[in-house]
Amino acid sequence: MTQPVVIAVAITGSVPRKADNPSVPIKVSEQIESTQAAFEAGASLVHIHVRNDDESPSSDPEKFAAVQEGVRKHCPGMIVQFSTGGRGRDQSSRGSSLIHRPDMASLSTGSVNFPTIVYENHASLVVDLATRMKAGGIRPEIEIFDLSHLHGARRLVDQGLMDERPHVQFVMGVQNAMPAEEHLLDIMLSELKRVLPQATWTAAGIGRNQAKVMDWALTRGADAVRTGLEDNIRITKDRLAASNAELVSIAAQTVARHDRAVATPEEARALLSIR
Ligand code: ZN
C-alpha cells in the first residue's frame, strides 16, 4: 500500500490580495470558515497568517489564538501551523504567536530576495525561533527558498535545536528566488537526502506554478502537497479560484491521479510526527 499524502492549505498569506480575489479570507471568522471548508475537501494541515482589519499583516498573538481555537473546534484533528514569516512584520514579533503552542510553525533558515523586499532571516533570529519552537514542543516546517537553507536546517539539528526528522518545504517560483524548474527540485532533493535523510518533504509552487510543482512532487514520492490562496488565486489564467476548498479539491484529484490516497488527520499526524 502506498503512503497517503498530506494536503496542506495556506489559506491567507501576507500579500494583500482581496482586491485581486475577494475569496481570500481576512477576518478571523472568514479564516475559520474557509479552513473548515478546506478540511471537508481533504486538507489535514492549515498554514495560518493573520491580518488586521485593513488587510495588512498582523502579529497579534490573540488573533492567531482565535483562529486556532476555531480550527480545533470545527476541524477535529487538523494540524495547525502558524507562520513565523517576515513580510510586513518586525523581527521581534515574528515568534510572538508561538506562546499559543500550535502543532507546527514555519521556520525559514536563511535570507533570500523576494519580489520587492529582502526576506531577512538573520542567523540569530533563526536560532531564536528554533529555540522557542523546541521549548514549546512545536514541530518545524522548514521553508527552503535556496540551497543554503537546507544547510541552515542541518546546523539547527547539529545544535540540538531540532530532531533529525523535520518537515521540509521547497518553495519554487517566488520572483527573484528559486525558479520553478523540475531539475532544481531534483538537485534540492538529492541534497536533502544527503544532509537530512530522515526529513519528510513537500514542495510549493507559487502562482501559475502550483499545479506543475505539485505533479513533480508527487512523481517523486512527496509526503505532502501544498495549495491555497496564499500561493495561488487562479484556477486558469482567466478564472479565479472560488475558495481554498476548490484548490484543495483540485489537489485531492491530483493526488488520486498519482494513485495515492489523501491522508486523514490521524494519518497526517503520524506521518509528520505530531502528537
Ligand atoms: Zn505563509
mmCIF file of C-alpha atoms and ligand atoms in Angstrom:
data_model
loop_
_atom_site.group_PDB
_atom_site.id
_atom_site.type_symbol
_atom_site.label_atom_id
_atom_site.label_comp_id
_atom_site.label_asym_id
_atom_site.label_seq_id
_atom_site.Cartn_x
_atom_site.Cartn_y
_atom_site.Cartn_z
ATOM 1 C CA MET A 1 0.000 0.000 0.000
ATOM 2 C CA THR A 2 1.373 3.419 -0.858
ATOM 3 C CA GLN A 3 1.759 6.131 1.742
ATOM 4 C CA PRO A 4 -1.096 8.660 1.916
ATOM 5 C CA VAL A 5 -0.417 12.312 1.071
ATOM 6 C CA VAL A 6 -0.965 15.208 3.463
ATOM 7 C CA ILE A 7 -2.769 18.134 1.818
ATOM 8 C CA ALA A 8 -1.650 21.427 3.356
ATOM 9 C CA VAL A 9 -3.730 24.535 2.740
ATOM 10 C CA ALA A 10 -2.241 28.024 3.088
ATOM 11 C CA ILE A 11 -5.461 29.957 3.472
ATOM 12 C CA THR A 12 -4.461 33.634 3.512
ATOM 13 C CA GLY A 13 -0.788 34.577 3.280
ATOM 14 C CA SER A 14 0.679 38.004 3.889
ATOM 15 C CA VAL A 15 0.349 39.698 0.494
ATOM 16 C CA PRO A 16 -2.801 41.853 0.151
ATOM 17 C CA ARG A 17 -4.902 40.026 -2.409
ATOM 18 C CA LYS A 18 -8.520 40.650 -1.576
ATOM 19 C CA ALA A 19 -8.684 43.234 -4.364
ATOM 20 C CA ASP A 20 -7.443 40.574 -6.814
ATOM 21 C CA ASN A 21 -9.567 37.757 -5.419
ATOM 22 C CA PRO A 22 -12.353 38.518 -2.908
ATOM 23 C CA SER A 23 -12.335 34.871 -1.755
ATOM 24 C CA VAL A 24 -9.128 35.339 0.272
ATOM 25 C CA PRO A 25 -10.221 35.088 3.954
ATOM 26 C CA ILE A 26 -9.092 38.051 6.061
ATOM 27 C CA LYS A 27 -11.177 38.251 9.243
ATOM 28 C CA VAL A 28 -10.762 35.534 11.870
ATOM 29 C CA SER A 29 -14.322 34.304 11.258
ATOM 30 C CA GLU A 30 -13.688 34.116 7.489
ATOM 31 C CA GLN A 31 -10.455 32.230 8.101
ATOM 32 C CA ILE A 32 -12.159 29.632 10.297
ATOM 33 C CA GLU A 33 -14.999 29.179 7.807
ATOM 34 C CA SER A 34 -12.592 28.853 4.885
ATOM 35 C CA THR A 35 -10.437 26.351 6.795
ATOM 36 C CA GLN A 36 -13.441 24.217 7.665
ATOM 37 C CA ALA A 37 -14.494 24.006 4.010
ATOM 38 C CA ALA A 38 -10.911 23.124 3.030
ATOM 39 C CA PHE A 39 -10.800 20.480 5.776
ATOM 40 C CA GLU A 40 -14.002 18.926 4.480
ATOM 41 C CA ALA A 41 -12.450 18.875 0.986
ATOM 42 C CA GLY A 42 -9.453 16.887 2.281
ATOM 43 C CA ALA A 43 -6.909 19.261 3.817
ATOM 44 C CA SER A 44 -5.328 17.960 7.043
ATOM 45 C CA LEU A 45 -2.900 20.843 7.694
ATOM 46 C CA VAL A 46 -3.630 24.574 7.731
ATOM 47 C CA HIS A 47 -0.901 27.224 7.403
ATOM 48 C CA ILE A 48 -2.009 30.470 9.021
ATOM 49 C CA HIS A 49 -1.132 34.160 8.719
ATOM 50 C CA VAL A 50 -3.435 36.691 10.363
ATOM 51 C CA ARG A 51 -4.418 40.168 9.209
ATOM 52 C CA ASN A 52 -5.535 43.479 10.586
ATOM 53 C CA ASP A 53 -8.920 44.804 9.511
ATOM 54 C CA ASP A 54 -7.239 46.957 6.838
ATOM 55 C CA GLU A 55 -5.771 43.704 5.431
ATOM 56 C CA SER A 56 -2.177 44.484 6.461
ATOM 57 C CA PRO A 57 -0.225 41.587 8.052
ATOM 58 C CA SER A 58 -0.744 41.256 11.807
ATOM 59 C CA SER A 59 1.458 39.780 14.515
ATOM 60 C CA ASP A 60 -1.296 39.811 17.138
ATOM 61 C CA PRO A 61 -0.928 36.560 19.105
ATOM 62 C CA GLU A 62 -4.587 36.747 20.133
ATOM 63 C CA LYS A 63 -5.716 36.624 16.506
ATOM 64 C CA PHE A 64 -3.594 33.514 15.964
ATOM 65 C CA ALA A 65 -5.109 32.009 19.115
ATOM 66 C CA ALA A 66 -8.645 32.763 17.919
ATOM 67 C CA VAL A 67 -8.109 31.103 14.552
ATOM 68 C CA GLN A 68 -6.502 28.106 16.241
ATOM 69 C CA GLU A 69 -9.412 27.774 18.644
ATOM 70 C CA GLY A 70 -11.943 27.848 15.798
ATOM 71 C CA VAL A 71 -9.994 25.317 13.746
ATOM 72 C CA ARG A 72 -9.674 22.947 16.702
ATOM 73 C CA LYS A 73 -13.396 23.201 17.275
ATOM 74 C CA HIS A 74 -14.603 22.815 13.702
ATOM 75 C CA CYS A 75 -11.847 20.683 12.131
ATOM 76 C CA PRO A 76 -11.098 17.847 14.562
ATOM 77 C CA GLY A 77 -7.522 16.602 14.321
ATOM 78 C CA MET A 78 -6.425 19.113 11.682
ATOM 79 C CA ILE A 79 -2.775 20.163 12.094
ATOM 80 C CA VAL A 80 -2.455 23.871 12.928
ATOM 81 C CA GLN A 81 0.658 25.577 11.592
ATOM 82 C CA PHE A 82 1.407 29.242 12.367
ATOM 83 C CA SER A 83 3.587 31.283 10.037
ATOM 84 C CA THR A 84 6.634 32.955 11.558
ATOM 85 C CA GLY A 85 7.249 34.617 8.190
ATOM 86 C CA GLY A 86 8.504 38.137 7.982
ATOM 87 C CA ARG A 87 6.656 40.129 5.367
ATOM 88 C CA GLY A 88 5.209 43.217 6.990
ATOM 89 C CA ARG A 89 6.191 42.130 10.497
ATOM 90 C CA ASP A 90 9.109 43.316 12.556
ATOM 91 C CA GLN A 91 11.689 40.771 13.633
ATOM 92 C CA SER A 92 10.884 40.883 17.337
ATOM 93 C CA SER A 93 7.210 39.984 16.829
ATOM 94 C CA ARG A 94 7.682 37.056 14.476
ATOM 95 C CA GLY A 95 7.671 34.422 17.198
ATOM 96 C CA SER A 96 5.090 36.080 19.432
ATOM 97 C CA SER A 97 2.280 33.690 18.438
ATOM 98 C CA LEU A 98 4.306 30.643 19.495
ATOM 99 C CA ILE A 99 3.158 31.078 23.103
ATOM 100 C CA HIS A 100 -0.123 29.540 21.930
ATOM 101 C CA ARG A 101 1.698 26.337 21.008
ATOM 102 C CA PRO A 102 0.364 25.378 17.592
ATOM 103 C CA ASP A 103 1.173 21.859 16.355
ATOM 104 C CA MET A 104 3.668 23.301 13.877
ATOM 105 C CA ALA A 105 5.225 26.577 12.804
ATOM 106 C CA SER A 106 7.012 27.556 9.634
ATOM 107 C CA LEU A 107 10.701 28.356 10.008
ATOM 108 C CA SER A 108 12.898 29.942 7.348
ATOM 109 C CA THR A 109 16.560 29.113 7.848
ATOM 110 C CA GLY A 110 18.114 31.787 5.645
ATOM 111 C CA SER A 111 17.538 35.053 3.796
ATOM 112 C CA VAL A 112 16.515 35.497 0.171
ATOM 113 C CA ASN A 113 15.284 38.125 -2.280
ATOM 114 C CA PHE A 114 11.506 38.388 -2.725
ATOM 115 C CA PRO A 115 9.696 40.413 -5.430
ATOM 116 C CA THR A 116 10.018 43.779 -3.678
ATOM 117 C CA ILE A 117 11.864 43.104 -0.394
ATOM 118 C CA VAL A 118 14.748 41.174 1.075
ATOM 119 C CA TYR A 119 13.210 38.376 3.157
ATOM 120 C CA GLU A 120 15.587 38.713 6.046
ATOM 121 C CA ASN A 121 16.267 35.793 8.372
ATOM 122 C CA HIS A 122 19.351 36.632 10.387
ATOM 123 C CA ALA A 123 21.129 33.580 11.811
ATOM 124 C CA SER A 124 20.382 34.797 15.349
ATOM 125 C CA LEU A 125 16.639 35.114 14.598
ATOM 126 C CA VAL A 126 16.587 31.583 13.148
ATOM 127 C CA VAL A 127 18.210 30.217 16.313
ATOM 128 C CA ASP A 128 15.817 32.208 18.500
ATOM 129 C CA LEU A 129 12.717 30.926 16.702
ATOM 130 C CA ALA A 130 14.013 27.341 16.667
ATOM 131 C CA THR A 131 14.766 27.576 20.405
ATOM 132 C CA ARG A 132 11.231 28.764 21.172
ATOM 133 C CA MET A 133 9.715 26.080 18.982
ATOM 134 C CA LYS A 134 11.728 23.371 20.677
ATOM 135 C CA ALA A 135 10.747 24.659 24.118
ATOM 136 C CA GLY A 136 7.060 24.661 23.145
ATOM 137 C CA GLY A 137 7.103 21.225 21.531
ATOM 138 C CA ILE A 138 6.187 22.830 18.181
ATOM 139 C CA ARG A 139 7.196 20.865 15.075
ATOM 140 C CA PRO A 140 9.042 22.926 12.464
ATOM 141 C CA GLU A 141 8.239 23.160 8.787
ATOM 142 C CA ILE A 142 11.490 24.331 7.259
ATOM 143 C CA GLU A 143 10.934 26.739 4.358
ATOM 144 C CA ILE A 144 13.582 26.285 1.683
ATOM 145 C CA PHE A 145 13.919 29.180 -0.755
ATOM 146 C CA ASP A 146 17.536 28.415 -1.618
ATOM 147 C CA LEU A 147 20.029 25.555 -1.306
ATOM 148 C CA SER A 148 21.900 27.113 1.612
ATOM 149 C CA HIS A 149 18.697 26.991 3.667
ATOM 150 C CA LEU A 150 18.982 23.184 3.783
ATOM 151 C CA HIS A 151 22.376 23.582 5.392
ATOM 152 C CA GLY A 152 20.864 26.133 7.777
ATOM 153 C CA ALA A 153 18.399 23.434 8.837
ATOM 154 C CA ARG A 154 21.194 20.905 9.286
ATOM 155 C CA ARG A 155 23.004 23.360 11.580
ATOM 156 C CA LEU A 156 19.906 23.546 13.797
ATOM 157 C CA VAL A 157 19.939 19.746 14.094
ATOM 158 C CA ASP A 158 23.652 19.811 14.942
ATOM 159 C CA GLN A 159 22.989 22.463 17.610
ATOM 160 C CA GLY A 160 20.344 20.249 19.188
ATOM 161 C CA LEU A 161 17.510 22.654 18.343
ATOM 162 C CA MET A 162 15.657 20.270 16.063
ATOM 163 C CA ASP A 163 15.410 16.491 15.633
ATOM 164 C CA GLU A 164 16.609 14.619 12.559
ATOM 165 C CA ARG A 165 13.123 14.456 11.053
ATOM 166 C CA PRO A 166 11.817 17.955 10.369
ATOM 167 C CA HIS A 167 9.222 18.583 7.671
ATOM 168 C CA VAL A 168 10.821 20.460 4.781
ATOM 169 C CA GLN A 169 9.082 22.551 2.132
ATOM 170 C CA PHE A 170 10.761 23.656 -1.086
ATOM 171 C CA VAL A 171 9.232 26.913 -2.280
ATOM 172 C CA MET A 172 9.524 27.421 -6.032
ATOM 173 C CA GLY A 173 8.507 30.254 -8.286
ATOM 174 C CA VAL A 174 8.777 33.266 -5.977
ATOM 175 C CA GLN A 175 10.075 36.072 -8.175
ATOM 176 C CA ASN A 176 13.826 36.690 -7.510
ATOM 177 C CA ALA A 177 14.154 33.447 -5.507
ATOM 178 C CA MET A 178 14.311 29.811 -6.699
ATOM 179 C CA PRO A 179 12.647 29.329 -10.108
ATOM 180 C CA ALA A 180 10.050 26.586 -10.601
ATOM 181 C CA GLU A 181 12.169 24.228 -12.692
ATOM 182 C CA GLU A 182 11.965 20.475 -12.410
ATOM 183 C CA HIS A 183 15.691 19.760 -12.402
ATOM 184 C CA LEU A 184 16.125 22.186 -9.474
ATOM 185 C CA LEU A 185 13.735 20.073 -7.408
ATOM 186 C CA ASP A 186 15.938 17.048 -8.158
ATOM 187 C CA ILE A 187 19.031 18.952 -7.040
ATOM 188 C CA MET A 188 17.316 20.030 -3.826
ATOM 189 C CA LEU A 189 16.037 16.515 -3.122
ATOM 190 C CA SER A 190 19.425 14.898 -3.621
ATOM 191 C CA GLU A 191 20.912 17.416 -1.182
ATOM 192 C CA LEU A 192 18.046 16.803 1.274
ATOM 193 C CA LYS A 193 18.778 13.047 1.189
ATOM 194 C CA ARG A 194 22.410 13.831 1.940
ATOM 195 C CA VAL A 195 22.035 16.325 4.802
ATOM 196 C CA LEU A 196 18.627 15.421 6.339
ATOM 197 C CA PRO A 197 17.900 11.875 5.144
ATOM 198 C CA GLN A 198 15.032 11.309 7.600
ATOM 199 C CA ALA A 199 13.120 14.507 6.797
ATOM 200 C CA THR A 200 9.622 14.445 5.343
ATOM 201 C CA TRP A 201 9.103 16.868 2.463
ATOM 202 C CA THR A 202 6.786 18.781 0.205
ATOM 203 C CA ALA A 203 7.086 21.456 -2.482
ATOM 204 C CA ALA A 204 5.021 24.573 -3.081
ATOM 205 C CA GLY A 205 4.699 26.211 -6.493
ATOM 206 C CA ILE A 206 3.719 29.870 -6.406
ATOM 207 C CA GLY A 207 1.101 31.335 -8.760
ATOM 208 C CA ARG A 208 0.762 29.562 -12.096
ATOM 209 C CA ASN A 209 3.476 27.106 -10.967
ATOM 210 C CA GLN A 210 1.206 25.487 -8.372
ATOM 211 C CA ALA A 211 -0.145 22.584 -10.445
ATOM 212 C CA LYS A 212 3.111 21.601 -12.105
ATOM 213 C CA VAL A 213 5.171 21.695 -8.901
ATOM 214 C CA MET A 214 2.526 19.506 -7.234
ATOM 215 C CA ASP A 215 2.862 16.994 -10.076
ATOM 216 C CA TRP A 216 6.661 16.985 -9.824
ATOM 217 C CA ALA A 217 6.472 16.462 -6.056
ATOM 218 C CA LEU A 218 4.007 13.571 -6.293
ATOM 219 C CA THR A 219 6.055 11.948 -9.059
ATOM 220 C CA ARG A 220 8.969 11.928 -6.602
ATOM 221 C CA GLY A 221 7.020 10.497 -3.663
ATOM 222 C CA ALA A 222 6.375 13.647 -1.624
ATOM 223 C CA ASP A 223 4.866 13.207 1.857
ATOM 224 C CA ALA A 224 2.648 16.248 1.383
ATOM 225 C CA VAL A 225 1.402 18.741 -1.189
ATOM 226 C CA ARG A 226 0.569 22.365 -0.605
ATOM 227 C CA THR A 227 -2.146 24.524 -2.069
ATOM 228 C CA GLY A 228 -4.266 27.500 -1.016
ATOM 229 C CA LEU A 229 -4.939 31.134 -1.834
ATOM 230 C CA GLU A 230 -1.688 32.287 -0.193
ATOM 231 C CA ASP A 231 0.213 30.705 -3.071
ATOM 232 C CA ASN A 232 -2.189 30.949 -5.975
ATOM 233 C CA ILE A 233 -5.500 32.754 -6.564
ATOM 234 C CA ARG A 234 -6.331 31.360 -10.028
ATOM 235 C CA ILE A 235 -7.635 28.094 -11.444
ATOM 236 C CA THR A 236 -6.770 29.141 -15.001
ATOM 237 C CA LYS A 237 -5.423 32.341 -16.496
ATOM 238 C CA ASP A 238 -8.985 33.571 -16.901
ATOM 239 C CA ARG A 239 -10.716 32.105 -13.852
ATOM 240 C CA LEU A 240 -10.199 32.978 -10.191
ATOM 241 C CA ALA A 241 -10.319 30.276 -7.529
ATOM 242 C CA ALA A 242 -13.689 30.391 -5.774
ATOM 243 C CA SER A 243 -12.253 29.304 -2.418
ATOM 244 C CA ASN A 244 -9.471 27.478 -0.610
ATOM 245 C CA ALA A 245 -11.747 24.423 -0.703
ATOM 246 C CA GLU A 246 -11.801 24.490 -4.501
ATOM 247 C CA LEU A 247 -7.998 24.471 -4.592
ATOM 248 C CA VAL A 248 -7.938 21.588 -2.078
ATOM 249 C CA SER A 249 -10.394 19.602 -4.240
ATOM 250 C CA ILE A 250 -8.086 20.047 -7.221
ATOM 251 C CA ALA A 251 -5.122 18.894 -5.101
ATOM 252 C CA ALA A 252 -7.109 15.819 -3.991
ATOM 253 C CA GLN A 253 -7.804 14.973 -7.643
ATOM 254 C CA THR A 254 -4.095 15.352 -8.429
ATOM 255 C CA VAL A 255 -3.199 13.030 -5.536
ATOM 256 C CA ALA A 256 -5.684 10.427 -6.832
ATOM 257 C CA ARG A 257 -4.227 10.702 -10.326
ATOM 258 C CA HIS A 258 -0.885 9.665 -8.830
ATOM 259 C CA ASP A 259 -2.555 6.570 -7.273
ATOM 260 C CA ARG A 260 -2.136 7.888 -3.749
ATOM 261 C CA ALA A 261 -4.758 8.407 -1.062
ATOM 262 C CA VAL A 262 -5.408 11.706 0.736
ATOM 263 C CA ALA A 263 -4.203 11.457 4.355
ATOM 264 C CA THR A 264 -6.740 11.687 7.161
ATOM 265 C CA PRO A 265 -5.802 13.987 10.065
ATOM 266 C CA GLU A 266 -4.689 10.948 12.088
ATOM 267 C CA GLU A 267 -2.506 9.709 9.236
ATOM 268 C CA ALA A 268 -1.117 13.228 8.719
ATOM 269 C CA ARG A 269 -0.147 13.459 12.404
ATOM 270 C CA ALA A 270 1.569 10.084 12.301
ATOM 271 C CA LEU A 271 3.447 10.985 9.102
ATOM 272 C CA LEU A 272 4.719 14.313 10.454
ATOM 273 C CA SER A 273 5.422 13.008 13.988
ATOM 274 C CA ILE A 274 2.839 15.227 15.657
ATOM 275 C CA ARG A 275 1.126 14.120 18.866
HETATM 276 ZN ZN ZN B 1 2.884 31.641 4.588
#
